[in-house]
Every structure is written in C-alpha cells, then in structure tokens.
Amino acid sequence: MKVAKNTVVTMTYVLHRETADGEIIQETTKEQPFQAIFGQGMLLPKFEENLDGLEPGATFGFALTPQEGYGEHRDENVIDVNKDIFVQDGVFNETICQVGAQVWFTDNNNQPFPGKILEIGETTVKVDFNPELAGVPLYFTGEILDVRELNESDFGGCGGGHCHNQSCCESCGGGCGE
C-alpha cells in the first residue's frame, strides 16, 4: 500500500538542522517509530508532499525551507509580558520562570501554547512565542516502515489518532503523554 490521504503511516526519520550533515534535532527509531494519519493536516504540508506515494521500505531525504517548515522567526512574536503572571501565592516563581525555559501559556480559548523565556526584567519577562524551529532550514531522512488503511480506532486518544512520542506536527507540538 502506498502513502496516501487517509492512511496511517509508520516511519523512522532523522531531522537535521539545514543539511543531511547538520546537527540532529530529532530522531525516531524502528523501536519507537513515528506514526501519523496522512493527509489530515497534522503534518507539515511539504513533509506530506515529499512522502506521498511512497511504499514500505522506501527511504527518503529532502530539505524544507523555513517557510515550508515552521515559518520565519518573527520579531513581533517576542513580547514583554507582565512579571506578575509568574507570581504564585504572592511570590515570583523562579522555578518556572528561568531564562531559557519553555513555559506553557493559554489563550482566550484555553488552548495551550509554548513560549521561551529570554530575559527577566524588573517588571516584565521577555518571551519568544515563535515556534522553536522558526527560521531554521530543515532536512529529513528516513524510511517508511508501514502503511495501512485508516480505521475507527485511529480516532481515539489524543491528537485524533496522531499518537506518538515524537513531534513532526505543525499544529500541536507534541505527542501523547506530553
């Protein structure tokens, strides 16, 4: 069976920064493969485009520009937030709010989204809300392990069947158990 819309694809991949020889950002293995429903908008569109039509046993290697990946880094996504939001029981929470830490925020619809602490000032905290890989050229190598038809059981659990411990997901940033 070939990778196509509404199939469940199991694969391994190595995600590199910039080129096939670049720093390894993320890696899945045959023991802990990546699995996702194909053609449902859960994956980066260009990632899907490069896998479309492949069969089990096929290997792949392709580059994604920042625009095809997680977008360009946008300065307007780096903002100062009031330091008071990190106060719990009247005390600034230094355990959570540390330079370099990823902190989860919620929007007006209670949807979580991450931000990276860049700087802690007297009254504000500078937070970068860009995706972690924004502005980074990406290079994927990997192998298709299995392709099967989608079935009802694939829609249970978190992520609408997008259950894995790795992340190549455009909209969620994580797999089950995270």
mmCIF file of C-alpha atoms in Angstrom:
data_model
loop_
_atom_site.group_PDB
_atom_site.id
_atom_site.type_symbol
_atom_site.label_atom_id
_atom_site.label_comp_id
_atom_site.label_asym_id
_atom_site.label_seq_id
_atom_site.Cartn_x
_atom_site.Cartn_y
_atom_site.Cartn_z
ATOM 1 C CA MET A 1 0.000 0.000 0.000
ATOM 2 C CA LYS A 2 1.262 3.493 -0.827
ATOM 3 C CA VAL A 3 1.292 6.569 1.402
ATOM 4 C CA ALA A 4 -1.884 8.472 0.509
ATOM 5 C CA LYS A 5 -4.613 10.562 2.112
ATOM 6 C CA ASN A 6 -6.380 8.759 4.971
ATOM 7 C CA THR A 7 -3.667 6.165 5.516
ATOM 8 C CA VAL A 8 -1.756 5.565 8.724
ATOM 9 C CA VAL A 9 1.965 5.874 8.068
ATOM 10 C CA THR A 10 4.629 4.413 10.342
ATOM 11 C CA MET A 11 8.163 5.619 9.696
ATOM 12 C CA THR A 12 11.535 6.429 11.106
ATOM 13 C CA TYR A 13 13.124 9.797 10.468
ATOM 14 C CA VAL A 14 16.069 11.927 11.438
ATOM 15 C CA LEU A 15 15.518 15.678 11.432
ATOM 16 C CA HIS A 16 18.693 17.687 10.806
ATOM 17 C CA ARG A 17 19.366 21.397 11.007
ATOM 18 C CA GLU A 18 19.943 22.772 7.476
ATOM 19 C CA THR A 19 21.520 19.778 5.644
ATOM 20 C CA ALA A 20 21.825 15.988 5.832
ATOM 21 C CA ASP A 21 25.105 16.533 7.698
ATOM 22 C CA GLY A 22 23.665 19.171 10.026
ATOM 23 C CA GLU A 23 23.020 18.904 13.738
ATOM 24 C CA ILE A 24 20.447 16.233 14.611
ATOM 25 C CA ILE A 25 17.389 17.927 16.087
ATOM 26 C CA GLN A 26 15.165 14.872 16.483
ATOM 27 C CA GLU A 27 15.325 11.172 15.676
ATOM 28 C CA THR A 28 12.885 8.275 15.718
ATOM 29 C CA THR A 29 13.833 4.599 15.558
ATOM 30 C CA LYS A 30 12.306 1.314 14.434
ATOM 31 C CA GLU A 31 11.772 0.521 18.123
ATOM 32 C CA GLN A 32 9.967 3.840 18.655
ATOM 33 C CA PRO A 33 8.757 4.919 15.219
ATOM 34 C CA PHE A 34 6.726 7.962 14.275
ATOM 35 C CA GLN A 35 3.116 7.240 13.300
ATOM 36 C CA ALA A 36 0.532 9.653 11.935
ATOM 37 C CA ILE A 37 -2.605 9.860 9.847
ATOM 38 C CA PHE A 38 -1.587 11.131 6.430
ATOM 39 C CA GLY A 39 -3.490 13.860 4.593
ATOM 40 C CA GLN A 40 -5.383 15.280 7.570
ATOM 41 C CA GLY A 41 -3.340 18.450 8.091
ATOM 42 C CA MET A 42 -1.494 17.029 11.096
ATOM 43 C CA LEU A 43 1.887 17.190 9.391
ATOM 44 C CA LEU A 44 3.754 19.965 7.646
ATOM 45 C CA PRO A 45 2.287 20.171 4.111
ATOM 46 C CA LYS A 46 5.676 19.916 2.371
ATOM 47 C CA PHE A 47 6.615 16.974 4.606
ATOM 48 C CA GLU A 48 3.490 15.164 3.383
ATOM 49 C CA GLU A 49 4.135 16.162 -0.220
ATOM 50 C CA ASN A 50 7.569 14.514 -0.084
ATOM 51 C CA LEU A 51 6.158 11.247 1.312
ATOM 52 C CA ASP A 52 3.069 10.976 -0.895
ATOM 53 C CA GLY A 53 3.110 7.763 -2.942
ATOM 54 C CA LEU A 54 5.972 6.060 -1.083
ATOM 55 C CA GLU A 55 5.659 2.397 -0.057
ATOM 56 C CA PRO A 56 7.021 0.439 2.916
ATOM 57 C CA GLY A 57 10.772 0.009 2.549
ATOM 58 C CA ALA A 58 11.196 3.291 0.665
ATOM 59 C CA THR A 59 13.774 5.701 2.035
ATOM 60 C CA PHE A 60 13.599 9.459 1.752
ATOM 61 C CA GLY A 61 15.726 12.551 2.106
ATOM 62 C CA PHE A 62 14.530 16.100 1.485
ATOM 63 C CA ALA A 63 15.011 19.682 2.596
ATOM 64 C CA LEU A 64 12.378 22.147 3.780
ATOM 65 C CA THR A 65 12.936 25.883 3.745
ATOM 66 C CA PRO A 66 11.918 27.805 6.872
ATOM 67 C CA GLN A 67 8.753 28.882 5.028
ATOM 68 C CA GLU A 68 7.916 25.227 4.279
ATOM 69 C CA GLY A 69 8.715 24.230 7.857
ATOM 70 C CA TYR A 70 7.784 26.367 10.836
ATOM 71 C CA GLY A 71 7.977 29.781 9.179
ATOM 72 C CA GLU A 72 10.413 32.623 9.577
ATOM 73 C CA HIS A 73 11.320 33.972 13.005
ATOM 74 C CA ARG A 74 9.092 36.996 13.576
ATOM 75 C CA ASP A 75 10.228 39.776 15.893
ATOM 76 C CA GLU A 76 6.605 40.646 16.711
ATOM 77 C CA ASN A 77 6.289 37.222 18.383
ATOM 78 C CA VAL A 78 8.848 38.261 21.003
ATOM 79 C CA ILE A 79 6.985 40.252 23.627
ATOM 80 C CA ASP A 80 7.291 41.528 27.165
ATOM 81 C CA VAL A 81 4.686 40.061 29.498
ATOM 82 C CA ASN A 82 3.884 41.320 32.960
ATOM 83 C CA LYS A 83 6.071 39.594 35.535
ATOM 84 C CA ASP A 84 3.007 39.265 37.792
ATOM 85 C CA ILE A 85 1.728 36.304 35.767
ATOM 86 C CA PHE A 86 4.566 34.265 37.296
ATOM 87 C CA VAL A 87 3.578 35.132 40.866
ATOM 88 C CA GLN A 88 2.045 32.301 42.888
ATOM 89 C CA ASP A 89 0.861 32.825 46.455
ATOM 90 C CA GLY A 90 2.442 36.287 46.407
ATOM 91 C CA VAL A 91 5.905 35.021 45.398
ATOM 92 C CA PHE A 92 7.611 35.192 41.985
ATOM 93 C CA ASN A 93 8.064 31.572 40.828
ATOM 94 C CA GLU A 94 11.774 31.347 39.955
ATOM 95 C CA THR A 95 11.463 27.586 39.462
ATOM 96 C CA ILE A 96 9.199 28.028 36.437
ATOM 97 C CA CYS A 97 10.412 31.388 35.167
ATOM 98 C CA GLN A 98 14.074 30.917 34.230
ATOM 99 C CA VAL A 99 15.952 32.238 31.201
ATOM 100 C CA GLY A 100 15.916 29.531 28.533
ATOM 101 C CA ALA A 101 12.919 27.683 29.998
ATOM 102 C CA GLN A 102 9.900 26.760 27.907
ATOM 103 C CA VAL A 103 6.729 27.806 29.694
ATOM 104 C CA TRP A 104 3.173 26.963 28.690
ATOM 105 C CA PHE A 105 0.588 29.722 28.384
ATOM 106 C CA THR A 106 -3.115 29.518 27.488
ATOM 107 C CA ASP A 107 -5.038 31.689 25.058
ATOM 108 C CA ASN A 108 -8.578 33.061 25.424
ATOM 109 C CA ASN A 109 -9.964 29.656 24.370
ATOM 110 C CA ASN A 110 -7.890 27.779 26.977
ATOM 111 C CA GLN A 111 -5.639 26.378 24.233
ATOM 112 C CA PRO A 112 -2.049 25.839 25.409
ATOM 113 C CA PHE A 113 0.931 27.286 23.547
ATOM 114 C CA PRO A 114 4.621 27.451 24.468
ATOM 115 C CA GLY A 115 6.882 30.414 24.968
ATOM 116 C CA LYS A 116 10.602 30.543 25.665
ATOM 117 C CA ILE A 117 11.845 32.852 28.431
ATOM 118 C CA LEU A 118 14.556 35.127 27.007
ATOM 119 C CA GLU A 119 15.037 37.716 29.721
ATOM 120 C CA ILE A 120 13.690 38.583 33.165
ATOM 121 C CA GLY A 121 13.411 42.276 33.986
ATOM 122 C CA GLU A 122 12.198 44.279 36.972
ATOM 123 C CA THR A 123 8.531 44.267 35.937
ATOM 124 C CA THR A 124 8.394 42.241 32.711
ATOM 125 C CA VAL A 125 9.554 38.935 31.258
ATOM 126 C CA LYS A 126 10.616 38.814 27.585
ATOM 127 C CA VAL A 127 9.057 35.725 25.966
ATOM 128 C CA ASP A 128 9.616 34.343 22.464
ATOM 129 C CA PHE A 129 6.394 32.830 21.120
ATOM 130 C CA ASN A 130 7.911 31.779 17.776
ATOM 131 C CA PRO A 131 7.950 28.039 17.092
ATOM 132 C CA GLU A 132 11.250 26.577 18.293
ATOM 133 C CA LEU A 133 12.298 25.782 14.716
ATOM 134 C CA ALA A 134 11.120 29.063 13.157
ATOM 135 C CA GLY A 135 13.694 30.391 10.717
ATOM 136 C CA VAL A 136 15.557 27.066 10.562
ATOM 137 C CA PRO A 137 16.072 25.180 7.285
ATOM 138 C CA LEU A 138 15.251 21.506 7.919
ATOM 139 C CA TYR A 139 16.478 18.276 6.351
ATOM 140 C CA PHE A 140 14.673 14.960 6.843
ATOM 141 C CA THR A 141 15.983 11.468 6.140
ATOM 142 C CA GLY A 142 14.071 8.309 6.936
ATOM 143 C CA GLU A 143 12.283 5.145 5.926
ATOM 144 C CA ILE A 144 8.633 4.193 5.511
ATOM 145 C CA LEU A 145 8.031 1.135 7.716
ATOM 146 C CA ASP A 146 4.325 0.525 7.220
ATOM 147 C CA VAL A 147 1.267 1.995 5.521
ATOM 148 C CA ARG A 148 -2.250 0.837 6.311
ATOM 149 C CA GLU A 149 -5.815 1.962 5.838
ATOM 150 C CA LEU A 150 -7.321 4.286 8.389
ATOM 151 C CA ASN A 151 -9.858 2.683 10.747
ATOM 152 C CA GLU A 152 -12.175 3.877 13.538
ATOM 153 C CA SER A 153 -9.733 3.037 16.320
ATOM 154 C CA ASP A 154 -7.313 5.608 14.869
ATOM 155 C CA PHE A 155 -9.589 8.428 16.021
ATOM 156 C CA GLY A 156 -9.395 7.633 19.749
ATOM 157 C CA GLY A 157 -6.872 9.099 22.161
ATOM 158 C CA CYS A 158 -5.077 12.380 21.892
ATOM 159 C CA GLY A 159 -4.484 14.173 18.643
ATOM 160 C CA GLY A 160 -7.228 12.357 16.727
ATOM 161 C CA GLY A 161 -5.064 9.328 16.076
ATOM 162 C CA HIS A 162 -1.845 11.329 15.996
ATOM 163 C CA CYS A 163 -0.417 9.249 18.840
ATOM 164 C CA HIS A 164 3.329 9.053 19.117
ATOM 165 C CA ASN A 165 6.098 10.197 21.377
ATOM 166 C CA GLN A 166 7.822 12.336 18.765
ATOM 167 C CA SER A 167 6.711 15.516 17.073
ATOM 168 C CA CYS A 168 6.553 16.393 13.419
ATOM 169 C CA CYS A 169 3.250 18.070 13.903
ATOM 170 C CA GLU A 170 2.501 21.536 12.626
ATOM 171 C CA SER A 171 -0.287 22.398 14.994
ATOM 172 C CA CYS A 172 0.297 20.667 18.293
ATOM 173 C CA GLY A 173 3.968 20.428 19.159
ATOM 174 C CA GLY A 174 3.817 17.072 20.873
ATOM 175 C CA GLY A 175 2.550 13.560 21.003
ATOM 176 C CA CYS A 176 0.597 11.520 23.508
ATOM 177 C CA GLY A 177 1.824 11.634 27.051
ATOM 178 C CA GLU A 178 3.387 15.060 26.720
#
